[in-house]
GROMACS .gro file of C-alpha atoms in nm:
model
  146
    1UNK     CA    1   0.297  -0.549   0.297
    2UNK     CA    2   0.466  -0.863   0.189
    3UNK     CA    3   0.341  -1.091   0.371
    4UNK     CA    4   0.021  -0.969   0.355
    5UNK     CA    5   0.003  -1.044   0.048
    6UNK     CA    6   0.177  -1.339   0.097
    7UNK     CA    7  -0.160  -1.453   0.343
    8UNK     CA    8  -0.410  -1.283   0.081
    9UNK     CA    9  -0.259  -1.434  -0.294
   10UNK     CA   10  -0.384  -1.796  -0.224
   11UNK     CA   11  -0.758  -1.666  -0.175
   12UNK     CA   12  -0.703  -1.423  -0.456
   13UNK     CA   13  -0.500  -1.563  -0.781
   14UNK     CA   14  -0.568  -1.256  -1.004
   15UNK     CA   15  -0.452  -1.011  -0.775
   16UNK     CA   16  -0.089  -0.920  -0.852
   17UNK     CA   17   0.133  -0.658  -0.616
   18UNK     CA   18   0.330  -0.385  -0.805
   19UNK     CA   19   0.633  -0.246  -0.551
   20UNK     CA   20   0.744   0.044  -0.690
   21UNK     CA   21   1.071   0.218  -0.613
   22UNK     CA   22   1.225  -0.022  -0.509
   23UNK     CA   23   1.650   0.059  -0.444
   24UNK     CA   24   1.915  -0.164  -0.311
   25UNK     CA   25   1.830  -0.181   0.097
   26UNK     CA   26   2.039  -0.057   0.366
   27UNK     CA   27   2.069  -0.264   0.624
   28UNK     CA   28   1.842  -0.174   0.936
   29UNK     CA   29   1.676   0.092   0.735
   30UNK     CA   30   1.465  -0.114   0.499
   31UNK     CA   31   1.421  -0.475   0.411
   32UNK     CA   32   1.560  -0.619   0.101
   33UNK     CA   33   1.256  -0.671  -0.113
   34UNK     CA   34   1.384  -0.867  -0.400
   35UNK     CA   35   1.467  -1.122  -0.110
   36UNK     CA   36   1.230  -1.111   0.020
   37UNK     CA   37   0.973  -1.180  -0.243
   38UNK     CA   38   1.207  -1.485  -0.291
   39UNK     CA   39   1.184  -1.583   0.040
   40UNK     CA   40   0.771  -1.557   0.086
   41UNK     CA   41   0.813  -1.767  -0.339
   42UNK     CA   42   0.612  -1.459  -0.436
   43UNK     CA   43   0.867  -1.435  -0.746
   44UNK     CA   44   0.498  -1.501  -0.973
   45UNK     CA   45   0.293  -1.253  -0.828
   46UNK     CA   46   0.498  -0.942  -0.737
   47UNK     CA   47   0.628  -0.687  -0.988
   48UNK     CA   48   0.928  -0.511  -0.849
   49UNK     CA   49   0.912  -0.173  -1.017
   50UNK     CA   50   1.230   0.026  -1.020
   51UNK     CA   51   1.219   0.414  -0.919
   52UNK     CA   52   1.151   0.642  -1.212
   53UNK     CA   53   1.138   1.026  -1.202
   54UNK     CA   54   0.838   1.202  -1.068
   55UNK     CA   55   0.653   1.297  -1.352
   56UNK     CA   56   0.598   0.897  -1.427
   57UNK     CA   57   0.475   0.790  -1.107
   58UNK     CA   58   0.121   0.859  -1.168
   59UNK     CA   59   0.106   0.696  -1.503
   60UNK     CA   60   0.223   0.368  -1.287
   61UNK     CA   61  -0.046   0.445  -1.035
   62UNK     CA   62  -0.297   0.461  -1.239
   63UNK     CA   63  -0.247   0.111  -1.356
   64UNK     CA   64  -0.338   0.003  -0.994
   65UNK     CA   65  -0.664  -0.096  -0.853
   66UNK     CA   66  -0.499  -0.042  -0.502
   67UNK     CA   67  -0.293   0.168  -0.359
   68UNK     CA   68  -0.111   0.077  -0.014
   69UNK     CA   69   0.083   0.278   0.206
   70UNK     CA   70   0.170   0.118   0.509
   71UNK     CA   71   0.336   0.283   0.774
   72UNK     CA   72   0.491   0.153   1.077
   73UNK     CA   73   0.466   0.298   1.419
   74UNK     CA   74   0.809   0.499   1.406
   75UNK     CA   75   0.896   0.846   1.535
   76UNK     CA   76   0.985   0.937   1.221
   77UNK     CA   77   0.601   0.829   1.072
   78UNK     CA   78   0.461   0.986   1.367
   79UNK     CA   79   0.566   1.316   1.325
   80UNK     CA   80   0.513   1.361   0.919
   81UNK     CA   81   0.246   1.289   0.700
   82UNK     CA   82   0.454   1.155   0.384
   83UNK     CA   83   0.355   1.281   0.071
   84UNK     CA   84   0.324   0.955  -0.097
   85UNK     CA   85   0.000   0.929   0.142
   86UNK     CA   86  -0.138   1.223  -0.016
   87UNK     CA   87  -0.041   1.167  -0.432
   88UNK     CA   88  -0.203   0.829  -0.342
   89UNK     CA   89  -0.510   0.942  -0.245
   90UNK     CA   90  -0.496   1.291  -0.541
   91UNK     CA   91  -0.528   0.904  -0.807
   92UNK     CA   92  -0.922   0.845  -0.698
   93UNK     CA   93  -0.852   0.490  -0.612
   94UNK     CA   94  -0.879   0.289  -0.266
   95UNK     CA   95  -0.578   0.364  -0.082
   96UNK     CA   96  -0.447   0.205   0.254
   97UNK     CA   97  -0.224   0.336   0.465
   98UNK     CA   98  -0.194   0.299   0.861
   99UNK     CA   99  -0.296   0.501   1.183
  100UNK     CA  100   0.020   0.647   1.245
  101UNK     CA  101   0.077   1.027   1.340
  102UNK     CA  102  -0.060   1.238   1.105
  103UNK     CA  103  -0.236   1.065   0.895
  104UNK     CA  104  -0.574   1.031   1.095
  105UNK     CA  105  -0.614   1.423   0.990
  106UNK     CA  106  -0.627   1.337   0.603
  107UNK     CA  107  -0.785   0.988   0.609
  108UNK     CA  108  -1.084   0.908   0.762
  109UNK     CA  109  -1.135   0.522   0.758
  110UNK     CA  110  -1.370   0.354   0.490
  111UNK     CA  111  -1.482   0.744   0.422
  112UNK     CA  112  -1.172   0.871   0.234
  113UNK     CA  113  -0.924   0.592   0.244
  114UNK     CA  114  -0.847   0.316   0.469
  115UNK     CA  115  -0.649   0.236   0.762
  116UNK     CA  116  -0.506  -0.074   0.871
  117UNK     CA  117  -0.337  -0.092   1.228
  118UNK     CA  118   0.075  -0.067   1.229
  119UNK     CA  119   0.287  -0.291   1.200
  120UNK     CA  120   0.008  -0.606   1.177
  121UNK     CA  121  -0.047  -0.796   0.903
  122UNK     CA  122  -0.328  -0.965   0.947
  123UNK     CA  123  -0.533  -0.630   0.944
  124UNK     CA  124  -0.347  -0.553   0.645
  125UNK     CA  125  -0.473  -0.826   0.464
  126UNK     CA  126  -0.824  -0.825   0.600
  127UNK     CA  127  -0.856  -0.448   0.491
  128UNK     CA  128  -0.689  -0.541   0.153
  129UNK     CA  129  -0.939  -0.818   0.103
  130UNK     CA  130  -1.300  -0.597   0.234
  131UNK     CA  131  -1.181  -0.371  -0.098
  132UNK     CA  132  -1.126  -0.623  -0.336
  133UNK     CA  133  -1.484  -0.821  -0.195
  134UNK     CA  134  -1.612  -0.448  -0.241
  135UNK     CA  135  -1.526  -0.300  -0.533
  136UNK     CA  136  -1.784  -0.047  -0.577
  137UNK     CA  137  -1.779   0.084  -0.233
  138UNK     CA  138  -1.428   0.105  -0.249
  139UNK     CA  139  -1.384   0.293  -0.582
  140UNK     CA  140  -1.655   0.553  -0.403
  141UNK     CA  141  -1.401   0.550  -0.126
  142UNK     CA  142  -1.152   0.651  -0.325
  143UNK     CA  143  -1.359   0.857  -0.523
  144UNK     CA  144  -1.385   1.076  -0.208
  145UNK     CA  145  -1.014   1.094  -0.103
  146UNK     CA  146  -0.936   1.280  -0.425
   0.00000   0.00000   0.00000
């Protein structure tokens, strides 16, 4: 997601990415965000949101134009369909997430959400950029996956 956005920020200046839960990583279960934002020098353009109980993630969601999900091509992904997926989508707005197990039963590309491939980036970003070129037909997109 990173460094998609990393590819997409220099086309886009307004657009600003909001990572929200982030916790202290553990190595070879999830990259170190905070780094890496430092790394990419996306320190300007990426709010690192800590976690916060339950009942406030929607008010932080709705705040978002976007919502991304990304999921990588994982045992683990293919045999659930996480719940974030789903409270994403329950918001109205565009959400992204990836064709990975599941998830192809409760998002239907450009219908209901939108899909990106796994684990590539450059998809990522072009999906990420078709919504923000098309904002109306992506707020009826996400109109529908509510």
């Amino acid at each position: 997601m990173l460094q998609a956005f990393k590819h997409l920020s220099p086309r886009r200046k307004n657009v600003r990415l909001a990572v929200l839960g982030v916790m202290l990583p553990t190595p070879g279960e999830w990259d170190d965000v905070p780094q890496l934002t430092k790394d990419l020098h996306l320190e300007d353009t990426v709010i690192i949101v800590p976690p916060v109980i339950h009942a406030e993630v929607p008010n932080i969601l709705s705040a978002c134009d976007i919502l991304c999900a990304p999921k990588l091509d994982m045992a683990v992904n293919r045999a659930s369909i996480p719940i974030k997926v789903i409270e994403y989508l329950s918001m109205g707005l565009p959400t992204v997430t990836t064709t990975v197990g599941e998830l192809n039963r409760i998002v239907t590309d450009r219908v209901n959400g939108f899909m990106a491939k796994p684990g590539d980036v450059e998809d990522l970003e072009a999906v990420l950029e078709e919504i923000i070129l098309n904002p109306e037909h992506s707020q009826e997109v996400g109109r529908r996956g509510r």
